[in-house]
Amino acid sequence: MALKTSTYRIETVEAVWLDESRPCSLDELVDLSGLSHAELKELVELGAIEADAADGASLIFQQRYVAVARSARRLKDDFELDTTGLGVAVRLLQRIQELEAELNAARAQLMHGKLSSDTAA
């Protein structure tokens, strides 16, 4: 009788807790995203990532751009995009997210109006 063995694959997932009240420096964004200083600066120039201000020689970002920069790095790695293509892809993804939020808001208003008219009847 053969002994049955099980094989398990362990997958590690990295998580970062974002604090929206605390700004993020360019160096922190480099460390957290895996993109280089030059790539991030070019994404800022292309308008894909917005810097809040410049603190001396370094740029300052909102924490939400950590997720944007990480997505950009995954896109770059998966599709071998240059920085210009990466900027276009990131802006398109941001626009899709904006449109999805607008659609969800419109659906919520429609459902609220429908529920209000159902309860009035």
JSON list of C-alpha atoms in Angstrom, two decimals:
[
{"chain": "A", "resi": 1, "resn": "MET", "atom": "CA", "xyz": [0.00, 0.00, 0.00]},
{"chain": "A", "resi": 2, "resn": "ALA", "atom": "CA", "xyz": [1.44, 3.35, -1.06]},
{"chain": "A", "resi": 3, "resn": "LEU", "atom": "CA", "xyz": [1.60, 6.23, 1.38]},
{"chain": "A", "resi": 4, "resn": "LYS", "atom": "CA", "xyz": [-0.18, 9.33, 0.09]},
{"chain": "A", "resi": 5, "resn": "THR", "atom": "CA", "xyz": [1.65, 12.60, 0.67]},
{"chain": "A", "resi": 6, "resn": "SER", "atom": "CA", "xyz": [0.27, 16.10, 0.38]},
{"chain": "A", "resi": 7, "resn": "THR", "atom": "CA", "xyz": [2.16, 19.01, -1.06]},
{"chain": "A", "resi": 8, "resn": "TYR", "atom": "CA", "xyz": [1.40, 22.52, 0.15]},
{"chain": "A", "resi": 9, "resn": "ARG", "atom": "CA", "xyz": [2.51, 25.73, -1.45]},
{"chain": "A", "resi": 10, "resn": "ILE", "atom": "CA", "xyz": [3.08, 28.68, 0.83]},
{"chain": "A", "resi": 11, "resn": "GLU", "atom": "CA", "xyz": [2.50, 32.09, -0.68]},
{"chain": "A", "resi": 12, "resn": "THR", "atom": "CA", "xyz": [3.73, 35.21, 1.06]},
{"chain": "A", "resi": 13, "resn": "VAL", "atom": "CA", "xyz": [1.83, 38.43, 0.74]},
{"chain": "A", "resi": 14, "resn": "GLU", "atom": "CA", "xyz": [3.27, 41.80, 1.66]},
{"chain": "A", "resi": 15, "resn": "ALA", "atom": "CA", "xyz": [0.92, 44.35, 3.16]},
{"chain": "A", "resi": 16, "resn": "VAL", "atom": "CA", "xyz": [1.48, 47.99, 4.00]},
{"chain": "A", "resi": 17, "resn": "TRP", "atom": "CA", "xyz": [-0.76, 49.94, 6.37]},
{"chain": "A", "resi": 18, "resn": "LEU", "atom": "CA", "xyz": [-1.46, 53.33, 4.80]},
{"chain": "A", "resi": 19, "resn": "ASP", "atom": "CA", "xyz": [-1.95, 56.35, 7.04]},
{"chain": "A", "resi": 20, "resn": "GLU", "atom": "CA", "xyz": [-3.71, 59.02, 4.97]},
{"chain": "A", "resi": 21, "resn": "SER", "atom": "CA", "xyz": [-2.85, 61.71, 7.52]},
{"chain": "A", "resi": 22, "resn": "ARG", "atom": "CA", "xyz": [0.90, 61.23, 7.05]},
{"chain": "A", "resi": 23, "resn": "PRO", "atom": "CA", "xyz": [2.66, 62.29, 3.85]},
{"chain": "A", "resi": 24, "resn": "CYS", "atom": "CA", "xyz": [5.04, 59.99, 2.02]},
{"chain": "A", "resi": 25, "resn": "SER", "atom": "CA", "xyz": [8.48, 61.07, 0.80]},
{"chain": "A", "resi": 26, "resn": "LEU", "atom": "CA", "xyz": [9.94, 60.09, -2.55]},
{"chain": "A", "resi": 27, "resn": "ASP", "atom": "CA", "xyz": [12.43, 57.79, -0.80]},
{"chain": "A", "resi": 28, "resn": "GLU", "atom": "CA", "xyz": [9.60, 56.02, 1.06]},
{"chain": "A", "resi": 29, "resn": "LEU", "atom": "CA", "xyz": [7.63, 55.66, -2.17]},
{"chain": "A", "resi": 30, "resn": "VAL", "atom": "CA", "xyz": [10.70, 54.13, -3.84]},
{"chain": "A", "resi": 31, "resn": "ASP", "atom": "CA", "xyz": [11.12, 51.66, -0.97]},
{"chain": "A", "resi": 32, "resn": "LEU", "atom": "CA", "xyz": [7.43, 50.71, -0.84]},
{"chain": "A", "resi": 33, "resn": "SER", "atom": "CA", "xyz": [6.79, 50.49, -4.58]},
{"chain": "A", "resi": 34, "resn": "GLY", "atom": "CA", "xyz": [9.92, 48.96, -6.06]},
{"chain": "A", "resi": 35, "resn": "LEU", "atom": "CA", "xyz": [10.13, 51.69, -8.70]},
{"chain": "A", "resi": 36, "resn": "SER", "atom": "CA", "xyz": [13.26, 53.80, -9.05]},
{"chain": "A", "resi": 37, "resn": "HIS", "atom": "CA", "xyz": [13.57, 57.51, -8.25]},
{"chain": "A", "resi": 38, "resn": "ALA", "atom": "CA", "xyz": [13.83, 58.25, -11.97]},
{"chain": "A", "resi": 39, "resn": "GLU", "atom": "CA", "xyz": [10.73, 56.18, -12.82]},
{"chain": "A", "resi": 40, "resn": "LEU", "atom": "CA", "xyz": [8.66, 57.87, -10.12]},
{"chain": "A", "resi": 41, "resn": "LYS", "atom": "CA", "xyz": [9.84, 61.34, -11.13]},
{"chain": "A", "resi": 42, "resn": "GLU", "atom": "CA", "xyz": [8.90, 60.59, -14.73]},
{"chain": "A", "resi": 43, "resn": "LEU", "atom": "CA", "xyz": [5.46, 59.34, -13.64]},
{"chain": "A", "resi": 44, "resn": "VAL", "atom": "CA", "xyz": [5.03, 62.66, -11.80]},
{"chain": "A", "resi": 45, "resn": "GLU", "atom": "CA", "xyz": [6.04, 64.57, -14.95]},
{"chain": "A", "resi": 46, "resn": "LEU", "atom": "CA", "xyz": [3.55, 62.49, -16.99]},
{"chain": "A", "resi": 47, "resn": "GLY", "atom": "CA", "xyz": [0.77, 63.26, -14.49]},
{"chain": "A", "resi": 48, "resn": "ALA", "atom": "CA", "xyz": [0.19, 59.64, -13.47]},
{"chain": "A", "resi": 49, "resn": "ILE", "atom": "CA", "xyz": [1.25, 60.37, -9.87]},
{"chain": "A", "resi": 50, "resn": "GLU", "atom": "CA", "xyz": [0.74, 63.76, -8.24]},
{"chain": "A", "resi": 51, "resn": "ALA", "atom": "CA", "xyz": [3.18, 65.24, -5.77]},
{"chain": "A", "resi": 52, "resn": "ASP", "atom": "CA", "xyz": [1.63, 67.43, -3.07]},
{"chain": "A", "resi": 53, "resn": "ALA", "atom": "CA", "xyz": [4.70, 69.55, -2.60]},
{"chain": "A", "resi": 54, "resn": "ALA", "atom": "CA", "xyz": [8.44, 69.58, -2.72]},
{"chain": "A", "resi": 55, "resn": "ASP", "atom": "CA", "xyz": [10.11, 69.47, 0.68]},
{"chain": "A", "resi": 56, "resn": "GLY", "atom": "CA", "xyz": [13.52, 70.84, -0.17]},
{"chain": "A", "resi": 57, "resn": "ALA", "atom": "CA", "xyz": [14.99, 68.52, -2.80]},
{"chain": "A", "resi": 58, "resn": "SER", "atom": "CA", "xyz": [12.47, 65.70, -2.26]},
{"chain": "A", "resi": 59, "resn": "LEU", "atom": "CA", "xyz": [8.89, 65.30, -3.44]},
{"chain": "A", "resi": 60, "resn": "ILE", "atom": "CA", "xyz": [6.04, 64.67, -0.99]},
{"chain": "A", "resi": 61, "resn": "PHE", "atom": "CA", "xyz": [3.06, 62.42, -1.83]},
{"chain": "A", "resi": 62, "resn": "GLN", "atom": "CA", "xyz": [-0.23, 61.37, -0.30]},
{"chain": "A", "resi": 63, "resn": "GLN", "atom": "CA", "xyz": [-0.15, 57.80, 1.04]},
{"chain": "A", "resi": 64, "resn": "ARG", "atom": "CA", "xyz": [-2.72, 56.66, -1.55]},
{"chain": "A", "resi": 65, "resn": "TYR", "atom": "CA", "xyz": [0.00, 56.91, -4.20]},
{"chain": "A", "resi": 66, "resn": "VAL", "atom": "CA", "xyz": [1.77, 53.94, -2.59]},
{"chain": "A", "resi": 67, "resn": "ALA", "atom": "CA", "xyz": [-0.96, 51.69, -4.03]},
{"chain": "A", "resi": 68, "resn": "VAL", "atom": "CA", "xyz": [-0.79, 53.49, -7.39]},
{"chain": "A", "resi": 69, "resn": "ALA", "atom": "CA", "xyz": [3.01, 53.14, -7.54]},
{"chain": "A", "resi": 70, "resn": "ARG", "atom": "CA", "xyz": [2.83, 49.44, -6.58]},
{"chain": "A", "resi": 71, "resn": "SER", "atom": "CA", "xyz": [0.29, 48.85, -9.33]},
{"chain": "A", "resi": 72, "resn": "ALA", "atom": "CA", "xyz": [2.58, 50.68, -11.74]},
{"chain": "A", "resi": 73, "resn": "ARG", "atom": "CA", "xyz": [5.50, 48.46, -10.77]},
{"chain": "A", "resi": 74, "resn": "ARG", "atom": "CA", "xyz": [3.40, 45.30, -11.33]},
{"chain": "A", "resi": 75, "resn": "LEU", "atom": "CA", "xyz": [2.28, 46.61, -14.73]},
{"chain": "A", "resi": 76, "resn": "LYS", "atom": "CA", "xyz": [5.88, 47.42, -15.62]},
{"chain": "A", "resi": 77, "resn": "ASP", "atom": "CA", "xyz": [7.07, 43.96, -14.61]},
{"chain": "A", "resi": 78, "resn": "ASP", "atom": "CA", "xyz": [4.17, 42.00, -16.13]},
{"chain": "A", "resi": 79, "resn": "PHE", "atom": "CA", "xyz": [3.96, 43.82, -19.45]},
{"chain": "A", "resi": 80, "resn": "GLU", "atom": "CA", "xyz": [7.53, 45.15, -19.73]},
{"chain": "A", "resi": 81, "resn": "LEU", "atom": "CA", "xyz": [6.29, 48.71, -20.20]},
{"chain": "A", "resi": 82, "resn": "ASP", "atom": "CA", "xyz": [8.57, 51.68, -20.52]},
{"chain": "A", "resi": 83, "resn": "THR", "atom": "CA", "xyz": [7.84, 54.65, -18.27]},
{"chain": "A", "resi": 84, "resn": "THR", "atom": "CA", "xyz": [5.75, 56.48, -20.88]},
{"chain": "A", "resi": 85, "resn": "GLY", "atom": "CA", "xyz": [3.57, 53.42, -21.49]},
{"chain": "A", "resi": 86, "resn": "LEU", "atom": "CA", "xyz": [3.37, 52.93, -17.75]},
{"chain": "A", "resi": 87, "resn": "GLY", "atom": "CA", "xyz": [2.12, 56.50, -17.30]},
{"chain": "A", "resi": 88, "resn": "VAL", "atom": "CA", "xyz": [-0.62, 55.96, -19.88]},
{"chain": "A", "resi": 89, "resn": "ALA", "atom": "CA", "xyz": [-1.66, 52.65, -18.29]},
{"chain": "A", "resi": 90, "resn": "VAL", "atom": "CA", "xyz": [-1.78, 54.14, -14.79]},
{"chain": "A", "resi": 91, "resn": "ARG", "atom": "CA", "xyz": [-3.86, 57.12, -15.93]},
{"chain": "A", "resi": 92, "resn": "LEU", "atom": "CA", "xyz": [-6.27, 54.79, -17.75]},
{"chain": "A", "resi": 93, "resn": "LEU", "atom": "CA", "xyz": [-6.65, 52.61, -14.65]},
{"chain": "A", "resi": 94, "resn": "GLN", "atom": "CA", "xyz": [-7.29, 55.70, -12.51]},
{"chain": "A", "resi": 95, "resn": "ARG", "atom": "CA", "xyz": [-9.94, 56.87, -14.99]},
{"chain": "A", "resi": 96, "resn": "ILE", "atom": "CA", "xyz": [-11.61, 53.44, -14.91]},
{"chain": "A", "resi": 97, "resn": "GLN", "atom": "CA", "xyz": [-11.72, 53.62, -11.10]},
{"chain": "A", "resi": 98, "resn": "GLU", "atom": "CA", "xyz": [-13.27, 57.11, -11.27]},
{"chain": "A", "resi": 99, "resn": "LEU", "atom": "CA", "xyz": [-15.91, 55.92, -13.74]},
{"chain": "A", "resi": 100, "resn": "GLU", "atom": "CA", "xyz": [-16.69, 52.87, -11.61]},
{"chain": "A", "resi": 101, "resn": "ALA", "atom": "CA", "xyz": [-17.16, 55.12, -8.58]},
{"chain": "A", "resi": 102, "resn": "GLU", "atom": "CA", "xyz": [-19.51, 57.39, -10.57]},
{"chain": "A", "resi": 103, "resn": "LEU", "atom": "CA", "xyz": [-21.46, 54.36, -11.79]},
{"chain": "A", "resi": 104, "resn": "ASN", "atom": "CA", "xyz": [-21.78, 52.98, -8.26]},
{"chain": "A", "resi": 105, "resn": "ALA", "atom": "CA", "xyz": [-22.97, 56.38, -7.00]},
{"chain": "A", "resi": 106, "resn": "ALA", "atom": "CA", "xyz": [-25.54, 56.59, -9.81]},
{"chain": "A", "resi": 107, "resn": "ARG", "atom": "CA", "xyz": [-26.75, 53.06, -9.03]},
{"chain": "A", "resi": 108, "resn": "ALA", "atom": "CA", "xyz": [-27.05, 53.95, -5.36]},
{"chain": "A", "resi": 109, "resn": "GLN", "atom": "CA", "xyz": [-29.10, 57.06, -6.20]},
{"chain": "A", "resi": 110, "resn": "LEU", "atom": "CA", "xyz": [-31.29, 55.04, -8.54]},
{"chain": "A", "resi": 111, "resn": "MET", "atom": "CA", "xyz": [-31.87, 52.37, -5.90]},
{"chain": "A", "resi": 112, "resn": "HIS", "atom": "CA", "xyz": [-32.53, 55.02, -3.24]},
{"chain": "A", "resi": 113, "resn": "GLY", "atom": "CA", "xyz": [-35.10, 56.68, -5.52]},
{"chain": "A", "resi": 114, "resn": "LYS", "atom": "CA", "xyz": [-36.69, 53.33, -6.30]},
{"chain": "A", "resi": 115, "resn": "LEU", "atom": "CA", "xyz": [-36.80, 52.36, -2.62]},
{"chain": "A", "resi": 116, "resn": "SER", "atom": "CA", "xyz": [-38.27, 55.76, -1.70]},
{"chain": "A", "resi": 117, "resn": "SER", "atom": "CA", "xyz": [-41.02, 55.42, -4.31]},
{"chain": "A", "resi": 118, "resn": "ASP", "atom": "CA", "xyz": [-41.73, 51.82, -3.22]},
{"chain": "A", "resi": 119, "resn": "THR", "atom": "CA", "xyz": [-42.21, 52.87, 0.40]},
{"chain": "A", "resi": 120, "resn": "ALA", "atom": "CA", "xyz": [-44.41, 55.81, -0.60]},
{"chain": "A", "resi": 121, "resn": "ALA", "atom": "CA", "xyz": [-46.82, 53.53, -2.49]}
]
